[in-house]
Coordinates of C-alpha atoms and ligand atoms in Angstrom, one line a residue:
M1411 CA 6.4 -33.3 27.1
T1412 CA 5.1 -32.0 23.8
R1413 CA 7.1 -32.9 20.8
F1414 CA 7.4 -31.4 17.3
I1415 CA 6.7 -34.3 15.0
T1416 CA 7.2 -34.3 11.3
G1417 CA 4.9 -36.7 9.5
C1418 CA 1.2 -37.2 10.0
A1419 CA 1.7 -40.9 10.2
T1420 CA 3.8 -40.6 13.3
A1421 CA 1.5 -38.0 14.8
A1422 CA -1.5 -40.2 14.2
L1423 CA -0.1 -42.9 16.4
L1424 CA -0.4 -40.7 19.4
A1425 CA -3.7 -41.2 21.2
G1426 CA -5.8 -38.0 21.2
C1427 CA -3.3 -36.1 19.0
V1428 CA -4.2 -33.2 16.8
T1429 CA -2.2 -32.4 13.7
A1430 CA -1.9 -29.2 11.9
Q1431 CA -2.6 -31.1 8.7
D1432 CA -5.9 -32.3 10.0
A1433 CA -7.8 -29.8 7.9
G1434 CA -11.2 -31.2 8.4
S1435 CA -10.9 -31.4 12.2
E1436 CA -13.1 -29.2 14.4
I1437 CA -9.8 -28.3 16.1
M1438 CA -8.5 -26.4 13.1
A1439 CA -10.1 -23.1 12.5
K1440 CA -10.4 -21.9 9.0
G1441 CA -7.2 -20.5 7.6
F1442 CA -4.9 -22.3 10.0
V1443 CA -3.6 -24.9 7.7
D1444 CA -0.9 -24.1 5.2
P1445 CA 0.9 -26.6 3.1
G1446 CA 4.2 -25.3 4.5
M1447 CA 3.2 -25.6 8.1
S1448 CA 5.0 -27.9 10.5
V1449 CA 3.0 -30.9 11.6
I1450 CA 2.5 -30.8 15.3
A1451 CA 1.0 -33.5 17.6
Y1452 CA -0.6 -32.3 20.8
E1453 CA -1.1 -35.0 23.3
A1454 CA -4.2 -34.7 25.4
R1455 CA -3.4 -35.2 29.1
C1456 CA -6.3 -33.6 31.1
P1457 CA -9.8 -35.0 31.6
A1458 CA -12.0 -34.1 28.7
N1459 CA -15.0 -31.8 29.2
V1460 CA -14.1 -30.3 32.5
A1461 CA -13.8 -26.6 33.5
W1462 CA -11.4 -24.4 31.5
S1463 CA -11.2 -20.8 30.5
L1464 CA -9.2 -18.7 28.0
A1465 CA -8.6 -15.2 26.7
I1466 CA -6.8 -13.9 23.7
H1467 CA -5.8 -10.5 22.4
G1468 CA -4.8 -9.1 19.0
G1469 CA -3.2 -5.8 20.2
A1470 CA -4.3 -2.6 21.8
G1471 CA -4.5 0.9 20.3
V1472 CA -6.8 3.7 19.1
M1473 CA -9.8 1.8 17.8
Q1474 CA -12.9 3.8 17.2
R1475 CA -16.0 2.4 15.7
E1476 CA -16.3 5.5 13.5
S1477 CA -13.0 4.9 11.8
M1478 CA -13.3 1.1 11.3
S1479 CA -15.3 -0.2 8.4
A1480 CA -18.0 -2.8 9.1
Q1481 CA -16.1 -5.3 7.0
T1482 CA -12.8 -4.8 8.9
E1483 CA -14.6 -5.1 12.2
A1484 CA -16.4 -8.3 11.0
D1485 CA -13.1 -9.8 9.8
Y1486 CA -11.4 -9.3 13.2
R1487 CA -14.4 -10.6 15.1
A1488 CA -14.6 -13.7 12.9
T1489 CA -10.9 -14.5 13.2
L1490 CA -10.8 -14.0 17.0
T1491 CA -13.9 -16.3 17.3
D1492 CA -12.3 -18.9 15.0
V1493 CA -9.1 -18.9 17.0
M1494 CA -11.0 -19.2 20.3
S1495 CA -13.1 -22.0 18.9
S1496 CA -10.0 -23.9 18.1
G1497 CA -8.8 -23.4 21.7
R1498 CA -12.2 -24.4 23.0
D1499 CA -12.1 -27.7 21.0
M1500 CA -8.6 -28.5 22.3
L1501 CA -9.5 -27.9 25.9
N1502 CA -12.7 -29.9 25.6
R1503 CA -10.6 -32.8 24.4
G1504 CA -8.2 -32.5 27.4
H1505 CA -5.3 -30.7 25.7
S1506 CA -3.0 -28.6 27.9
A1507 CA -3.1 -24.9 28.5
L1508 CA 0.4 -24.7 27.1
D1509 CA -0.4 -26.4 23.8
T1510 CA -3.7 -24.5 23.5
A1511 CA -2.1 -21.1 24.0
Q1512 CA 0.6 -22.0 21.5
H1513 CA -1.9 -23.3 19.0
M1514 CA -4.1 -20.1 19.2
I1515 CA -1.0 -17.9 18.8
M1516 CA 0.0 -19.9 15.7
G1517 CA -3.4 -19.2 14.2
L1518 CA -3.0 -15.5 14.8
E1519 CA 0.7 -15.5 13.5
D1520 CA -0.5 -17.0 10.3
D1521 CA -3.2 -14.3 9.8
P1522 CA -1.7 -11.2 8.1
K1523 CA -4.2 -8.9 9.9
F1524 CA -2.1 -9.2 13.1
N1525 CA 1.3 -7.8 14.0
A1526 CA 2.9 -11.2 14.5
G1527 CA 4.4 -13.7 12.1
K1528 CA 3.0 -13.0 8.6
G1529 CA 1.9 -9.4 8.5
A1530 CA 4.3 -8.3 11.3
V1531 CA 5.4 -4.6 11.2
F1532 CA 8.7 -3.5 9.7
S1533 CA 11.7 -2.3 11.7
A1534 CA 13.7 0.8 10.5
A1535 CA 16.0 -1.7 8.8
R1536 CA 13.0 -2.6 6.6
I1537 CA 12.8 -6.1 7.8
N1538 CA 10.4 -8.0 10.2
E1539 CA 12.2 -8.6 13.5
M1540 CA 9.9 -10.7 15.6
D1541 CA 9.7 -11.6 19.3
A1542 CA 7.7 -14.3 21.1
S1543 CA 7.5 -16.0 24.5
I1544 CA 5.5 -18.8 26.2
M1545 CA 5.3 -19.7 29.9
D1546 CA 4.0 -22.8 31.6
G1547 CA 2.5 -22.0 35.0
R1548 CA 3.2 -25.4 36.5
Q1549 CA 6.9 -25.0 37.2
R1550 CA 7.1 -21.5 35.7
D1551 CA 9.2 -22.9 32.8
A1552 CA 9.5 -20.4 30.0
G1553 CA 10.9 -20.0 26.5
A1554 CA 11.4 -16.9 24.4
V1555 CA 13.0 -15.7 21.2
S1556 CA 13.8 -12.1 20.1
S1557 CA 14.6 -10.5 16.8
V1558 CA 14.0 -13.6 14.6
T1559 CA 13.5 -12.9 10.9
V1560 CA 13.0 -16.2 9.2
V1561 CA 11.2 -18.6 11.6
R1562 CA 7.7 -19.0 10.2
N1563 CA 6.1 -19.3 13.6
P1564 CA 8.1 -17.5 16.3
I1565 CA 5.9 -19.0 19.0
L1566 CA 7.1 -22.5 18.0
A1567 CA 10.7 -21.3 18.4
A1568 CA 9.8 -19.9 21.9
R1569 CA 8.2 -23.3 22.7
A1570 CA 11.3 -25.2 21.5
V1571 CA 13.4 -23.0 23.8
L1572 CA 11.1 -24.0 26.7
D1573 CA 11.2 -27.7 25.9
Y1574 CA 14.6 -28.3 24.5
S1575 CA 17.0 -25.6 25.6
R1576 CA 18.6 -24.9 29.0
H1577 CA 18.0 -21.2 28.4
V1578 CA 15.0 -19.0 28.6
L1579 CA 15.7 -16.4 25.9
L1580 CA 17.6 -16.8 22.6
S1581 CA 18.0 -13.9 20.3
G1582 CA 18.7 -13.1 16.6
E1583 CA 20.8 -15.5 14.6
G1584 CA 21.4 -17.8 17.6
A1585 CA 17.6 -18.2 18.0
E1586 CA 17.3 -18.9 14.3
Q1587 CA 20.0 -21.5 14.3
F1588 CA 18.3 -23.1 17.3
A1589 CA 15.0 -23.1 15.5
R1590 CA 16.6 -24.7 12.4
S1591 CA 18.2 -27.4 14.6
Q1592 CA 14.8 -28.2 16.0
G1593 CA 13.3 -28.7 12.5
L1594 CA 11.1 -25.7 12.6
T1595 CA 9.9 -24.3 9.3
I1596 CA 12.2 -21.5 8.0
V1597 CA 10.9 -19.1 5.4
P1598 CA 12.4 -16.3 3.3
R1599 CA 12.1 -12.9 4.9
E1600 CA 9.6 -11.9 2.2
Y1601 CA 7.1 -14.3 3.6
F1602 CA 6.3 -11.9 6.5
Q1603 CA 6.0 -8.8 4.4
T1604 CA 2.7 -7.1 3.5
Q1605 CA 2.0 -3.9 1.6
R1606 CA -0.1 -2.5 4.4
R1607 CA 2.9 -2.8 6.8
R1608 CA 5.3 -1.4 4.2
D1609 CA 3.1 1.6 3.8
Q1610 CA 3.0 2.2 7.6
L1611 CA 6.8 2.0 7.7
E1612 CA 7.3 4.5 4.9
K1613 CA 4.8 6.9 6.5
K1614 CA 6.6 6.6 9.8
L1615 CA 10.0 7.0 8.4
A1616 CA 8.9 10.1 6.5
Q1617 CA 7.5 11.5 9.7
K1618 CA 10.9 10.8 11.4
Q1619 CA 9.1 9.1 14.3
A1620 CA 11.3 6.4 15.8
Y1621 CA 8.4 4.5 17.3
N1622 CA 4.9 4.1 16.2
T1623 CA 2.1 5.9 17.8
P1624 CA -1.1 4.3 19.2
E1625 CA -2.9 5.3 16.0
T1626 CA -1.0 2.9 13.9
R1627 CA 0.0 0.2 16.3
F1628 CA -2.2 -2.8 16.4
G1629 CA -1.9 -6.4 16.3
T1630 CA 0.5 -8.0 18.8
V1631 CA -1.1 -11.3 19.8
G1632 CA -1.5 -13.1 23.1
A1633 CA -3.2 -15.9 24.8
V1634 CA -3.8 -17.0 28.4
V1635 CA -5.4 -20.4 29.3
K1636 CA -6.5 -22.4 32.3
D1637 CA -6.9 -26.0 31.2
G1638 CA -8.9 -29.0 32.5
C1639 CA -6.0 -30.1 34.8
G1640 CA -6.1 -26.6 36.4
D1641 CA -2.8 -25.6 34.9
L1642 CA -2.2 -22.1 33.5
A1643 CA -0.1 -20.9 30.5
A1644 CA 0.5 -17.6 28.7
A1645 CA 2.0 -16.8 25.3
T1646 CA 2.6 -13.7 23.3
S1647 CA 4.0 -12.9 19.8
T1648 CA 4.8 -9.7 18.0
G1649 CA 6.6 -7.8 15.3
G1650 CA 7.1 -5.0 17.8
L1651 CA 6.9 -1.4 16.9
T1652 CA 6.9 0.0 13.4
A1653 CA 10.2 1.6 12.6
K1654 CA 11.8 0.4 15.8
E1655 CA 15.6 0.5 15.8
F1656 CA 17.4 -2.5 14.4
G1657 CA 17.9 -4.9 17.3
R1658 CA 15.3 -3.4 19.6
V1659 CA 13.7 -5.9 21.9
G1660 CA 10.3 -5.2 23.4
D1661 CA 8.4 -6.6 26.3
T1662 CA 7.0 -9.6 24.5
P1663 CA 9.9 -12.0 25.0
I1664 CA 10.7 -10.6 28.5
I1665 CA 9.2 -13.0 31.1
G1666 CA 7.4 -10.9 33.7
A1667 CA 6.9 -7.9 31.3
G1668 CA 5.0 -9.2 28.3
T1669 CA 4.2 -12.7 29.5
Y1670 CA 3.9 -14.4 32.8
A1671 CA 2.2 -17.6 34.2
D1672 CA 2.1 -19.1 37.7
N1673 CA -0.4 -21.8 38.4
K1674 CA -1.0 -20.4 41.9
Y1675 CA -2.1 -17.0 40.8
C1676 CA -2.5 -16.0 37.2
A1677 CA -1.4 -16.0 33.6
V1678 CA -1.0 -12.7 31.8
S1679 CA -0.2 -11.5 28.2
A1680 CA 0.5 -7.9 27.4
T1681 CA 0.4 -5.5 24.4
G1682 CA 1.4 -1.9 24.1
T1683 CA 4.6 0.2 24.0
G1684 CA 6.9 -2.5 25.3
E1685 CA 9.5 -0.2 27.0
Y1686 CA 6.9 0.7 29.7
F1687 CA 5.9 -2.9 30.3
I1688 CA 9.5 -3.8 30.8
R1689 CA 10.1 -1.0 33.2
G1690 CA 7.0 -1.8 35.2
G1691 CA 7.3 -5.6 35.1
I1692 CA 3.6 -5.4 34.3
S1693 CA 2.6 -9.0 33.7
K1694 CA 4.4 -10.3 36.8
L1695 CA 3.0 -7.4 38.9
V1696 CA -0.5 -8.8 38.5
C1697 CA 0.5 -12.2 40.0
T1698 CA 2.6 -10.5 42.7
R1699 CA -0.3 -8.4 43.9
M1700 CA -2.6 -11.4 43.9
E1701 CA 0.1 -13.3 46.0
Y1702 CA 1.1 -10.6 48.5
I1703 CA -2.1 -8.6 49.0
G1704 CA -4.7 -11.1 47.9
E1705 CA -6.2 -9.0 45.2
P1706 CA -8.6 -10.6 42.8
L1707 CA -7.4 -10.9 39.2
Q1708 CA -9.3 -8.0 37.8
T1709 CA -8.3 -5.6 40.6
A1710 CA -4.6 -6.6 40.2
M1711 CA -4.8 -6.1 36.4
D1712 CA -6.5 -2.7 36.8
Y1713 CA -3.8 -1.6 39.2
A1714 CA -1.0 -2.8 36.8
I1715 CA -2.5 -0.8 33.9
H1716 CA -4.3 2.2 35.5
T1717 CA -1.8 2.9 38.3
E1718 CA 1.6 1.4 37.3
L1719 CA 1.5 1.7 33.5
D1720 CA -0.3 5.0 33.6
G1721 CA 2.2 6.3 36.2
L1722 CA 5.1 5.5 33.9
G1723 CA 3.3 7.2 31.0
G1724 CA 2.8 4.0 29.1
D1725 CA 0.0 2.7 26.9
G1726 CA -1.5 -0.7 26.2
G1727 CA -3.4 -3.5 27.8
I1728 CA -3.3 -7.0 29.3
I1729 CA -5.4 -10.1 29.3
G1730 CA -5.4 -12.6 32.2
V1731 CA -6.8 -15.8 33.6
G1732 CA -6.8 -16.6 37.3
A1733 CA -6.1 -19.8 39.2
D1734 CA -9.9 -19.8 40.0
G1735 CA -10.7 -19.7 36.2
S1736 CA -11.7 -16.0 36.2
V1737 CA -10.9 -14.0 33.1
G1738 CA -9.9 -10.3 33.0
F1739 CA -9.0 -7.5 30.6
S1740 CA -7.5 -4.1 31.3
F1741 CA -6.3 -1.4 29.0
N1742 CA -5.7 2.3 28.9
T1743 CA -6.0 2.7 25.1
K1744 CA -9.2 3.3 23.1
G1745 CA -9.6 -0.3 22.4
M1746 CA -8.0 -3.8 22.4
Y1747 CA -8.9 -6.7 20.1
R1748 CA -9.8 -9.3 22.7
G1749 CA -12.0 -12.3 23.4
A1750 CA -12.8 -14.8 26.2
A1751 CA -14.2 -18.2 26.2
T1752 CA -15.1 -20.6 29.0
S1753 CA -16.3 -24.2 29.5
T1754 CA -19.6 -22.7 30.7
G1755 CA -20.4 -21.5 27.1
V1756 CA -19.1 -18.0 27.2
M1757 CA -17.6 -17.0 23.8
R1758 CA -17.3 -13.2 23.5
V1759 CA -15.3 -10.9 21.4
E1760 CA -14.8 -7.2 22.1
I1761 CA -12.8 -4.5 20.3
F1762 CA -13.8 -1.1 21.7
E1763 CA -14.1 0.5 25.1
L1764 CA -17.1 -0.7 27.0
N1765 CA -19.9 1.9 27.7
E1766 CA -21.6 2.3 31.1
S1767 CA -23.9 -0.7 30.4
G1768 CA -20.9 -2.9 29.7
E1769 CA -21.5 -2.9 25.9
D1770 CA -18.7 -3.0 23.4
K1771 CA -19.3 0.5 22.0
Ligands
LIG2667 N1 4.4 -4.8 23.0 C1 4.9 -4.8 21.7 C2 6.3 -4.3 21.7 O1 6.6 -3.3 22.3 C3 4.1 -4.0 20.7 C4 2.6 -4.1 20.9 O2 2.1 -4.8 21.7 O3 1.9 -3.4 20.1 O4 7.2 -4.8 21.0

């Protein structure tokens, strides 16, 4: 079982461990290490250099090349590549799908470009209320937190719920107390705030729109992984929707809606207007179709998005990995920040809709 370990000396005693303070390591992508970050030891437990696959997302919405500057596009592509590279290095060393998914999410939570952790969107109460979840496909163990406001990395709180609580989902103050009791890093609320998100909130409040529209909603983060042991995991983290009601909980911490993993079928992470993903049980639906009617991963994902989600009037997308190592993406928005990597050398990042020739246009 993974443990949160404070102190590099302790961590260094574990064979094959990686620590977040190991700034020079090839495991750590640029920008991951912060002096305030908890030290984490990941214990390698799978054979090194065997088949694995992963996918990540950084939110879905209206992304058009015309309205995105070359610099912004390059920044997103670089971060997604860095994060996947850190996942690749962990998997090549035999780290688990669960640890790898968690680690990649932490990297995205720490990057203010994304709507998770630092840089999360504001709720109508003018604070950042964050949700996260993580699921282990082996036994279908899961942990989640909702509406946390001071836990530096919400995904670590979700993981602590998975590892050390008898519950699946803790919310608000209770989740924060639990995170404190587990020794997770607690930060002032201001840590999460950025001017860009403040401006989006003020604009939204002025328009009197309770929820954000696809034009301004980007940046929930997710990861799905199949490791060298053949195990699957999924993880998702978000600030939710700009100007959401105080106390609103989206799909991200709801197992089966925003996140799902079952070793026998698939691991899925979602992004989009959460209410529809909850109503459609979108992430679990993918695995259910694979189980009951034997659909391949991509077919089941396309059904979940283009039939079920569309039918409800929802918008967003999902990423998935299958038990066979296949990787899939499906979305009904203009674009989705996304990437995939495999042990066969694939490392690709896409943002926009694909054109007829399969290019990221
Ligand atoms: N699914 C998230 C939520 O509804 C938001 C998003 O993915 O953009 O909270």
